[in-house]
Amino acid sequence: MNNKKLFVINLIICGFLSGKAQVVSVHSPNNKIYVEMKVEKGVPTLETEYRNGKQYVSVSKVQTGIAFDKDATQMELLSVSPAKKHKDDYMMLSGKRSHCVNQANIRTFRFKDTNGKEIDIELRAYNDGIAFRYLTPKSDTIQREMTSFHVSNGINRWAQPLDLNGYEDFYYQTNNGKEVPNPKKETGKWGFPLLLEPAKGFYALLTEANILHGNCGAHLENINNEEQYDVIPASNTVIGDKLSTPWRIMIIGSLADIVQSTLVTDVSNANRIDDTRWIQPGALSWVYWAYNHGSKDFQIVKQYVDLAYEMQWPYVLIDWEWDVMNNGGNIEDAIAYAKSKGIKVVLWYNSFESWGGDSSFAKAHDLRTPEGREKEMAWLEQMGVSGVKIDFFYGDSEKTMNYYLDLLECAARHHLMVNFHGATVPRGWQRTYPNLMSTEGVYGAEYYNNGPTLTDKAAWHNTVLPYTRNVIGPMDYTPGTFSNSQHPHITTFAHELALPFVFESAWQHMPDRPSAYMSLPTEVKSLLSSIPTVWDDTRLISGYPGQSIVIARRKGKTWYVAGLNGKNEPTTIDVDLSRLGKTIRIISDGADGQSFQITNSKTLSKNPTIKCRKQGGFVAIVQ
């Protein structure tokens, strides 16, 4: 190995083990990821090699372990299971790929602490990463988790300061573990996911998945050591023979491996909804962005119903203040008007977890109790409402996670789709509960209402999200705005057009004014009218976080290739589309930022050169 470039991922399982030195290995089925557990002097160390041809590549050290009693710090390795094969092969109603297939090899390591309590660590080596979790044969409460990722200073990373009000901040690029200056956030605390670039062309994304009833979510902290990112559960959690901790995940490989990975849903529980025919993703018209209000005005709501009808979008979202709707009609009138146009209705709700809001709404539409949920959702089903947008959650505690799951299960019983807003980031629930259409958990276009920050940072931010936040699940960014809200945007029209194709979400909320969409060129309106929101396949073509992205998504036999320029200078993008189809239509930046250039070709150039203005973009339709 002396002639090879060697980088090593060390995964250290925290604890003091007795016995002689041992080596136990497990590798991914595609032989790209090799893991060796070395138990020496009571300390097990997992060394993982990623093999990319003749190059060996690495990520970080990770300490792992849990304690049921604070004084039970010593552990003894009892047994190691034989390696066994595992295959995930399932269908998704939404997401980056309709048919998901992944394989892994698994070993389970059993430990005993000084109090005689047994702990299992299940380790999986997948084709695109590793995942591990903790289990125990008997139910018990975890007092502490010792999982910790070591990331040396000098390694590029994209990290979001922790925001438990909804994970709404930027993924800042740094090469050290110091807190990015942000007076509104606590220092040394970070939210999932965390993207690392430990070597050129090689990446790892850290996150968690499959939070069940009784589990809590977690975040990362490097307060005591800036090179050590500790996993901090939001609360103590109970695990046992029917429960486990969430999976700790490292997606490993190239940027394409990161973006295209389905590892978050691969390790999540299978679909629990038997009949899913009523679950229908699609685009929605949305009133709030342009007005900061609007749903209390019946006449404005009607305009957005008409917009959905004109643009052939199946849904309209009636947002905040629908309970006090006036100016010629109430919520029942609005639902009836939408039905008369063949448009389905989604209604906004307050979770009352972080903000109580108006007391009259709280009393009439409280979802926090089982009785309240059943009553309200039965009423919605009876009125023919198709879904709910539930807002204002706080934190990742066991109580809050249970509440999310209770809402999804109750909604499923009443044939309601769900969008969580002001919420935590996805952890794989979109597989287990396919009625989950989207989750905000992002600093999105709504922030054009809240301050001037997004105006200058949006293009850069938009080219970071596909490599970070959107990797782990649907993202309700509310993309595609051509007019201005309270604060202007300076991204080009072609950049905005590309966003709903770059960003994945089973419900795409189209937030602009009716007049803005109606004034678009015919070809652009036609594209938005037929926009898919679920995909059969996804491929990363090119890009780098914060600079650019070109991503291809397939629906049926048609590929939609969308690109964003995140830089404040023009650029040209050479992209080989010839393997995707024979004919092409490209909608790119026009002579200025508020116009388009439309190119149609029956003979597809192997490497078309697409010119992007600063903060520009394009969409290519290949058949």
mmCIF file of C-alpha atoms in Angstrom, residues 280-589:
data_model
loop_
_atom_site.group_PDB
_atom_site.id
_atom_site.type_symbol
_atom_site.label_atom_id
_atom_site.label_comp_id
_atom_site.label_asym_id
_atom_site.label_seq_id
_atom_site.Cartn_x
_atom_site.Cartn_y
_atom_site.Cartn_z
ATOM 1 C CA GLN A 280 -51.040 12.334 -5.321
ATOM 2 C CA PRO A 281 -48.048 14.706 -5.419
ATOM 3 C CA GLY A 282 -48.210 17.857 -7.525
ATOM 4 C CA ALA A 283 -47.770 21.605 -7.724
ATOM 5 C CA LEU A 284 -49.725 24.137 -5.665
ATOM 6 C CA SER A 285 -50.461 27.833 -6.001
ATOM 7 C CA TRP A 286 -49.622 29.636 -2.751
ATOM 8 C CA VAL A 287 -50.943 32.993 -1.629
ATOM 9 C CA TYR A 288 -48.737 33.918 1.330
ATOM 10 C CA TRP A 289 -45.408 34.824 -0.325
ATOM 11 C CA ALA A 290 -46.632 37.795 -2.344
ATOM 12 C CA TYR A 291 -48.744 39.363 0.411
ATOM 13 C CA ASN A 292 -47.411 38.152 3.791
ATOM 14 C CA HIS A 293 -51.121 37.543 4.357
ATOM 15 C CA GLY A 294 -53.913 36.874 1.901
ATOM 16 C CA SER A 295 -55.846 33.832 3.063
ATOM 17 C CA LYS A 296 -58.241 35.953 5.084
ATOM 18 C CA ASP A 297 -59.312 37.726 1.874
ATOM 19 C CA PHE A 298 -61.750 35.521 -0.018
ATOM 20 C CA GLN A 299 -61.288 37.452 -3.260
ATOM 21 C CA ILE A 300 -57.505 36.981 -3.229
ATOM 22 C CA VAL A 301 -57.898 33.282 -2.423
ATOM 23 C CA LYS A 302 -60.147 32.973 -5.466
ATOM 24 C CA GLN A 303 -57.376 34.511 -7.599
ATOM 25 C CA TYR A 304 -55.006 31.749 -6.516
ATOM 26 C CA VAL A 305 -57.622 29.093 -7.221
ATOM 27 C CA ASP A 306 -57.947 30.607 -10.678
ATOM 28 C CA LEU A 307 -54.156 30.599 -11.012
ATOM 29 C CA ALA A 308 -53.985 26.886 -10.225
ATOM 30 C CA TYR A 309 -56.736 26.304 -12.776
ATOM 31 C CA GLU A 310 -55.002 28.346 -15.484
ATOM 32 C CA MET A 311 -51.610 26.739 -14.836
ATOM 33 C CA GLN A 312 -53.124 23.237 -14.563
ATOM 34 C CA TRP A 313 -51.721 22.755 -11.064
ATOM 35 C CA PRO A 314 -53.845 20.303 -9.050
ATOM 36 C CA TYR A 315 -53.745 22.141 -5.704
ATOM 37 C CA VAL A 316 -54.173 25.478 -3.979
ATOM 38 C CA LEU A 317 -52.732 26.099 -0.521
ATOM 39 C CA ILE A 318 -54.955 28.247 1.676
ATOM 40 C CA ASP A 319 -52.573 29.508 4.320
ATOM 41 C CA TRP A 320 -52.677 31.300 7.668
ATOM 42 C CA GLU A 321 -55.840 33.267 8.639
ATOM 43 C CA TRP A 322 -58.289 31.111 6.718
ATOM 44 C CA ASP A 323 -60.364 30.831 9.897
ATOM 45 C CA VAL A 324 -61.095 34.599 9.741
ATOM 46 C CA MET A 325 -61.674 34.762 5.991
ATOM 47 C CA ASN A 326 -63.902 37.647 4.896
ATOM 48 C CA ASN A 327 -64.584 39.917 1.900
ATOM 49 C CA GLY A 328 -67.371 37.862 0.396
ATOM 50 C CA GLY A 329 -66.801 34.344 1.645
ATOM 51 C CA ASN A 330 -65.477 31.975 4.311
ATOM 52 C CA ILE A 331 -63.390 28.814 4.207
ATOM 53 C CA GLU A 332 -66.340 26.635 3.195
ATOM 54 C CA ASP A 333 -67.029 29.003 0.286
ATOM 55 C CA ALA A 334 -63.360 28.886 -0.743
ATOM 56 C CA ILE A 335 -63.332 25.083 -0.724
ATOM 57 C CA ALA A 336 -66.558 25.018 -2.758
ATOM 58 C CA TYR A 337 -65.107 27.487 -5.275
ATOM 59 C CA ALA A 338 -61.948 25.379 -5.649
ATOM 60 C CA LYS A 339 -64.043 22.250 -6.184
ATOM 61 C CA SER A 340 -66.021 24.022 -8.902
ATOM 62 C CA LYS A 341 -62.718 24.572 -10.752
ATOM 63 C CA GLY A 342 -61.476 21.040 -10.146
ATOM 64 C CA ILE A 343 -58.755 22.280 -7.772
ATOM 65 C CA LYS A 344 -57.937 20.427 -4.551
ATOM 66 C CA VAL A 345 -57.402 22.301 -1.301
ATOM 67 C CA VAL A 346 -54.580 22.138 1.246
ATOM 68 C CA LEU A 347 -55.128 23.982 4.552
ATOM 69 C CA TRP A 348 -52.603 25.551 6.918
ATOM 70 C CA TYR A 349 -52.540 24.588 10.613
ATOM 71 C CA ASN A 350 -50.637 25.695 13.687
ATOM 72 C CA SER A 351 -49.000 22.867 15.634
ATOM 73 C CA PHE A 352 -48.997 25.072 18.771
ATOM 74 C CA GLU A 353 -45.629 23.580 19.723
ATOM 75 C CA SER A 354 -43.622 26.814 19.575
ATOM 76 C CA TRP A 355 -46.115 29.611 18.940
ATOM 77 C CA GLY A 356 -49.683 29.672 20.205
ATOM 78 C CA GLY A 357 -51.006 32.241 17.800
ATOM 79 C CA ASP A 358 -54.560 33.438 18.011
ATOM 80 C CA SER A 359 -56.396 31.871 20.950
ATOM 81 C CA SER A 360 -59.616 31.429 18.986
ATOM 82 C CA PHE A 361 -57.814 29.281 16.378
ATOM 83 C CA ALA A 362 -56.113 27.327 19.166
ATOM 84 C CA LYS A 363 -59.432 26.462 20.770
ATOM 85 C CA ALA A 364 -61.185 25.531 17.537
ATOM 86 C CA HIS A 365 -58.422 23.714 15.649
ATOM 87 C CA ASP A 366 -56.014 22.185 18.181
ATOM 88 C CA LEU A 367 -54.176 19.100 16.898
ATOM 89 C CA ARG A 368 -52.163 18.297 20.020
ATOM 90 C CA THR A 369 -54.464 15.703 21.579
ATOM 91 C CA PRO A 370 -55.601 12.433 19.968
ATOM 92 C CA GLU A 371 -59.217 13.553 20.315
ATOM 93 C CA GLY A 372 -58.509 16.947 18.784
ATOM 94 C CA ARG A 373 -56.622 15.447 15.835
ATOM 95 C CA GLU A 374 -59.324 12.909 15.085
ATOM 96 C CA LYS A 375 -62.087 15.494 15.245
ATOM 97 C CA GLU A 376 -60.282 18.035 13.059
ATOM 98 C CA MET A 377 -59.012 15.625 10.441
ATOM 99 C CA ALA A 378 -62.358 13.860 10.185
ATOM 100 C CA TRP A 379 -63.901 17.298 9.505
ATOM 101 C CA LEU A 380 -61.303 17.981 6.800
ATOM 102 C CA GLU A 381 -61.915 14.614 5.170
ATOM 103 C CA GLN A 382 -65.660 15.214 5.217
ATOM 104 C CA MET A 383 -65.181 18.578 3.469
ATOM 105 C CA GLY A 384 -62.979 17.013 0.808
ATOM 106 C CA VAL A 385 -59.736 18.732 1.811
ATOM 107 C CA SER A 386 -56.705 16.893 0.387
ATOM 108 C CA GLY A 387 -53.952 17.833 2.802
ATOM 109 C CA VAL A 388 -52.576 19.955 5.587
ATOM 110 C CA LYS A 389 -49.576 22.217 6.058
ATOM 111 C CA ILE A 390 -48.690 22.113 9.761
ATOM 112 C CA ASP A 391 -46.473 24.913 11.055
ATOM 113 C CA PHE A 392 -44.412 26.115 14.048
ATOM 114 C CA PHE A 393 -42.679 23.127 15.598
ATOM 115 C CA TYR A 394 -39.741 23.461 17.939
ATOM 116 C CA GLY A 395 -36.884 21.147 18.716
ATOM 117 C CA ASP A 396 -36.170 17.451 18.264
ATOM 118 C CA SER A 397 -37.257 16.071 21.635
ATOM 119 C CA GLU A 398 -38.922 12.676 21.971
ATOM 120 C CA LYS A 399 -42.224 14.451 22.662
ATOM 121 C CA THR A 400 -42.000 16.481 19.455
ATOM 122 C CA MET A 401 -40.903 13.503 17.339
ATOM 123 C CA ASN A 402 -43.840 11.487 18.667
ATOM 124 C CA TYR A 403 -46.116 14.380 17.728
ATOM 125 C CA TYR A 404 -44.864 14.399 14.114
ATOM 126 C CA LEU A 405 -45.505 10.672 13.826
ATOM 127 C CA ASP A 406 -48.939 10.901 15.461
ATOM 128 C CA LEU A 407 -49.905 13.621 12.981
ATOM 129 C CA LEU A 408 -48.768 11.539 10.009
ATOM 130 C CA GLU A 409 -50.650 8.475 11.219
ATOM 131 C CA CYS A 410 -53.863 10.359 11.953
ATOM 132 C CA ALA A 411 -53.648 12.157 8.620
ATOM 133 C CA ALA A 412 -53.229 8.843 6.816
ATOM 134 C CA ARG A 413 -56.362 7.448 8.455
ATOM 135 C CA HIS A 414 -58.282 10.399 7.015
ATOM 136 C CA HIS A 415 -56.616 10.377 3.590
ATOM 137 C CA LEU A 416 -54.744 13.621 4.138
ATOM 138 C CA MET A 417 -51.318 14.452 2.764
ATOM 139 C CA VAL A 418 -48.951 16.455 4.964
ATOM 140 C CA ASN A 419 -46.364 19.210 4.690
ATOM 141 C CA PHE A 420 -44.415 20.056 7.857
ATOM 142 C CA HIS A 421 -43.482 23.751 7.940
ATOM 143 C CA GLY A 422 -41.235 25.496 10.433
ATOM 144 C CA ALA A 423 -40.051 21.994 11.213
ATOM 145 C CA THR A 424 -37.111 19.667 11.638
ATOM 146 C CA VAL A 425 -35.237 18.188 8.675
ATOM 147 C CA PRO A 426 -36.288 14.823 7.172
ATOM 148 C CA ARG A 427 -35.063 11.572 8.682
ATOM 149 C CA GLY A 428 -36.590 9.064 6.246
ATOM 150 C CA TRP A 429 -40.260 9.379 7.190
ATOM 151 C CA GLN A 430 -41.151 9.929 3.519
ATOM 152 C CA ARG A 431 -40.675 6.177 3.013
ATOM 153 C CA THR A 432 -42.515 5.004 6.135
ATOM 154 C CA TYR A 433 -45.352 7.502 5.713
ATOM 155 C CA PRO A 434 -45.618 8.317 1.985
ATOM 156 C CA ASN A 435 -48.378 10.831 2.739
ATOM 157 C CA LEU A 436 -45.536 13.129 3.868
ATOM 158 C CA MET A 437 -45.191 15.306 0.796
ATOM 159 C CA SER A 438 -42.576 17.767 1.976
ATOM 160 C CA THR A 439 -40.838 19.401 4.902
ATOM 161 C CA GLU A 440 -39.578 22.951 5.091
ATOM 162 C CA GLY A 441 -36.505 22.771 7.351
ATOM 163 C CA VAL A 442 -34.718 25.191 5.035
ATOM 164 C CA TYR A 443 -33.864 28.851 4.635
ATOM 165 C CA GLY A 444 -36.147 29.241 1.636
ATOM 166 C CA ALA A 445 -37.766 31.852 -0.573
ATOM 167 C CA GLU A 446 -40.142 32.822 2.234
ATOM 168 C CA TYR A 447 -37.210 34.802 3.647
ATOM 169 C CA TYR A 448 -37.610 37.386 0.910
ATOM 170 C CA ASN A 449 -40.442 38.479 3.197
ATOM 171 C CA ASN A 450 -38.357 38.564 6.348
ATOM 172 C CA GLY A 451 -35.212 40.519 5.544
ATOM 173 C CA PRO A 452 -32.663 41.546 2.903
ATOM 174 C CA THR A 453 -30.141 38.743 3.530
ATOM 175 C CA LEU A 454 -31.365 36.307 0.879
ATOM 176 C CA THR A 455 -31.190 38.925 -1.877
ATOM 177 C CA ASP A 456 -27.394 38.784 -2.120
ATOM 178 C CA LYS A 457 -26.843 35.211 -0.918
ATOM 179 C CA ALA A 458 -29.585 33.301 -2.722
ATOM 180 C CA ALA A 459 -27.602 32.145 -5.768
ATOM 181 C CA TRP A 460 -24.744 30.834 -3.630
ATOM 182 C CA HIS A 461 -27.193 29.311 -1.132
ATOM 183 C CA ASN A 462 -29.209 27.620 -3.889
ATOM 184 C CA THR A 463 -26.076 25.860 -5.146
ATOM 185 C CA VAL A 464 -25.236 24.527 -1.673
ATOM 186 C CA LEU A 465 -28.651 23.057 -0.789
ATOM 187 C CA PRO A 466 -28.638 20.211 -3.386
ATOM 188 C CA TYR A 467 -25.448 18.837 -1.829
ATOM 189 C CA THR A 468 -26.593 19.223 1.779
ATOM 190 C CA ARG A 469 -30.182 19.687 2.927
ATOM 191 C CA ASN A 470 -31.963 18.256 -0.136
ATOM 192 C CA VAL A 471 -29.865 15.076 -0.094
ATOM 193 C CA ILE A 472 -31.699 13.789 2.974
ATOM 194 C CA GLY A 473 -35.293 14.394 1.883
ATOM 195 C CA PRO A 474 -37.926 16.655 0.337
ATOM 196 C CA MET A 475 -37.396 20.373 0.756
ATOM 197 C CA ASP A 476 -40.230 22.909 0.694
ATOM 198 C CA TYR A 477 -38.160 25.883 -0.458
ATOM 199 C CA THR A 478 -41.145 27.418 -2.377
ATOM 200 C CA PRO A 479 -39.096 27.985 -5.552
ATOM 201 C CA GLY A 480 -39.752 29.913 -8.728
ATOM 202 C CA THR A 481 -40.439 33.596 -8.071
ATOM 203 C CA PHE A 482 -40.279 36.126 -10.903
ATOM 204 C CA SER A 483 -41.623 39.234 -9.186
ATOM 205 C CA ASN A 484 -40.458 40.637 -5.859
ATOM 206 C CA SER A 485 -41.931 40.172 -2.422
ATOM 207 C CA GLN A 486 -41.025 42.443 0.481
ATOM 208 C CA HIS A 487 -37.326 42.274 -0.464
ATOM 209 C CA PRO A 488 -36.076 41.899 -4.059
ATOM 210 C CA HIS A 489 -34.223 38.983 -5.580
ATOM 211 C CA ILE A 490 -31.364 39.423 -8.064
ATOM 212 C CA THR A 491 -31.192 35.859 -9.368
ATOM 213 C CA THR A 492 -32.210 35.697 -13.024
ATOM 214 C CA PHE A 493 -35.551 34.469 -14.299
ATOM 215 C CA ALA A 494 -33.856 31.362 -15.744
ATOM 216 C CA HIS A 495 -32.285 30.674 -12.345
ATOM 217 C CA GLU A 496 -35.724 30.867 -10.731
ATOM 218 C CA LEU A 497 -37.221 28.640 -13.425
ATOM 219 C CA ALA A 498 -34.579 26.001 -12.720
ATOM 220 C CA LEU A 499 -35.193 25.866 -8.964
ATOM 221 C CA PRO A 500 -38.279 23.565 -8.909
ATOM 222 C CA PHE A 501 -36.307 21.118 -11.067
ATOM 223 C CA VAL A 502 -33.115 21.337 -9.021
ATOM 224 C CA PHE A 503 -34.940 21.063 -5.675
ATOM 225 C CA GLU A 504 -36.868 17.879 -4.897
ATOM 226 C CA SER A 505 -40.265 18.083 -3.186
ATOM 227 C CA ALA A 506 -43.406 16.048 -3.816
ATOM 228 C CA TRP A 507 -45.435 19.209 -3.294
ATOM 229 C CA GLN A 508 -43.918 22.196 -5.064
ATOM 230 C CA HIS A 509 -45.478 25.402 -3.767
ATOM 231 C CA MET A 510 -45.460 27.976 -6.558
ATOM 232 C CA PRO A 511 -45.463 31.249 -4.618
ATOM 233 C CA ASP A 512 -45.598 34.144 -7.049
ATOM 234 C CA ARG A 513 -48.466 36.420 -8.045
ATOM 235 C CA PRO A 514 -50.863 35.300 -10.771
ATOM 236 C CA SER A 515 -49.797 38.270 -12.905
ATOM 237 C CA ALA A 516 -46.151 37.141 -12.741
ATOM 238 C CA TYR A 517 -46.927 33.677 -14.101
ATOM 239 C CA MET A 518 -49.360 34.949 -16.702
ATOM 240 C CA SER A 519 -46.726 37.328 -18.119
ATOM 241 C CA LEU A 520 -44.169 34.577 -18.770
ATOM 242 C CA PRO A 521 -43.452 33.427 -22.344
ATOM 243 C CA THR A 522 -45.701 30.680 -23.631
ATOM 244 C CA GLU A 523 -42.916 28.063 -23.596
ATOM 245 C CA VAL A 524 -42.070 28.858 -19.976
ATOM 246 C CA LYS A 525 -45.699 28.763 -18.858
ATOM 247 C CA SER A 526 -46.129 25.441 -20.633
ATOM 248 C CA LEU A 527 -43.124 23.982 -18.831
ATOM 249 C CA LEU A 528 -44.362 25.136 -15.420
ATOM 250 C CA SER A 529 -47.875 23.874 -16.185
ATOM 251 C CA SER A 530 -46.584 20.351 -16.719
ATOM 252 C CA ILE A 531 -43.879 20.353 -14.038
ATOM 253 C CA PRO A 532 -43.310 16.939 -12.457
ATOM 254 C CA THR A 533 -42.828 16.838 -8.692
ATOM 255 C CA VAL A 534 -41.797 13.183 -8.390
ATOM 256 C CA TRP A 535 -39.014 11.493 -10.295
ATOM 257 C CA ASP A 536 -38.065 8.094 -11.659
ATOM 258 C CA ASP A 537 -34.355 8.812 -11.500
ATOM 259 C CA THR A 538 -31.897 11.524 -10.481
ATOM 260 C CA ARG A 539 -28.313 12.090 -11.616
ATOM 261 C CA LEU A 540 -25.801 14.749 -10.732
ATOM 262 C CA ILE A 541 -24.126 15.939 -13.939
ATOM 263 C CA SER A 542 -21.633 18.440 -12.566
ATOM 264 C CA GLY A 543 -21.059 21.140 -9.981
ATOM 265 C CA TYR A 544 -19.505 22.105 -6.681
ATOM 266 C CA PRO A 545 -21.225 23.427 -3.533
ATOM 267 C CA GLY A 546 -21.634 27.194 -3.632
ATOM 268 C CA GLN A 547 -20.480 27.497 -7.236
ATOM 269 C CA SER A 548 -22.821 25.591 -9.532
ATOM 270 C CA ILE A 549 -24.971 22.542 -10.004
ATOM 271 C CA VAL A 550 -26.286 20.700 -13.052
ATOM 272 C CA ILE A 551 -28.729 17.946 -12.139
ATOM 273 C CA ALA A 552 -30.820 15.655 -14.340
ATOM 274 C CA ARG A 553 -34.149 14.222 -13.230
ATOM 275 C CA ARG A 554 -36.170 11.755 -15.267
ATOM 276 C CA LYS A 555 -39.942 11.426 -15.441
ATOM 277 C CA GLY A 556 -40.985 8.629 -17.759
ATOM 278 C CA LYS A 557 -38.942 9.018 -20.942
ATOM 279 C CA THR A 558 -38.220 12.718 -20.463
ATOM 280 C CA TRP A 559 -35.137 14.124 -18.736
ATOM 281 C CA TYR A 560 -35.249 17.554 -17.161
ATOM 282 C CA VAL A 561 -31.729 18.924 -16.808
ATOM 283 C CA ALA A 562 -31.494 22.047 -14.653
ATOM 284 C CA GLY A 563 -28.476 24.159 -13.847
ATOM 285 C CA LEU A 564 -27.691 27.028 -11.482
ATOM 286 C CA ASN A 565 -24.798 29.470 -11.451
ATOM 287 C CA GLY A 566 -24.093 30.396 -7.845
ATOM 288 C CA LYS A 567 -21.399 32.920 -8.636
ATOM 289 C CA ASN A 568 -21.506 36.679 -9.126
ATOM 290 C CA GLU A 569 -19.939 36.410 -12.555
ATOM 291 C CA PRO A 570 -21.094 34.895 -15.845
ATOM 292 C CA THR A 571 -20.090 31.355 -16.706
ATOM 293 C CA THR A 572 -20.486 28.801 -19.464
ATOM 294 C CA ILE A 573 -21.539 25.225 -18.812
ATOM 295 C CA ASP A 574 -20.535 22.402 -21.151
ATOM 296 C CA VAL A 575 -22.708 19.386 -20.482
ATOM 297 C CA ASP A 576 -23.026 16.093 -22.353
ATOM 298 C CA LEU A 577 -26.728 15.388 -22.786
ATOM 299 C CA SER A 578 -26.496 13.065 -25.775
ATOM 300 C CA ARG A 579 -26.952 9.898 -23.720
ATOM 301 C CA LEU A 580 -30.221 11.187 -22.315
ATOM 302 C CA GLY A 581 -32.167 11.629 -25.563
ATOM 303 C CA LYS A 582 -32.265 12.863 -29.144
ATOM 304 C CA THR A 583 -34.206 16.138 -29.078
ATOM 305 C CA ILE A 584 -33.738 19.044 -26.771
ATOM 306 C CA ARG A 585 -35.245 22.341 -25.736
ATOM 307 C CA ILE A 586 -33.138 24.712 -23.661
ATOM 308 C CA ILE A 587 -34.529 27.666 -21.729
ATOM 309 C CA SER A 588 -31.635 29.791 -20.521
ATOM 310 C CA ASP A 589 -30.716 33.361 -19.624
#
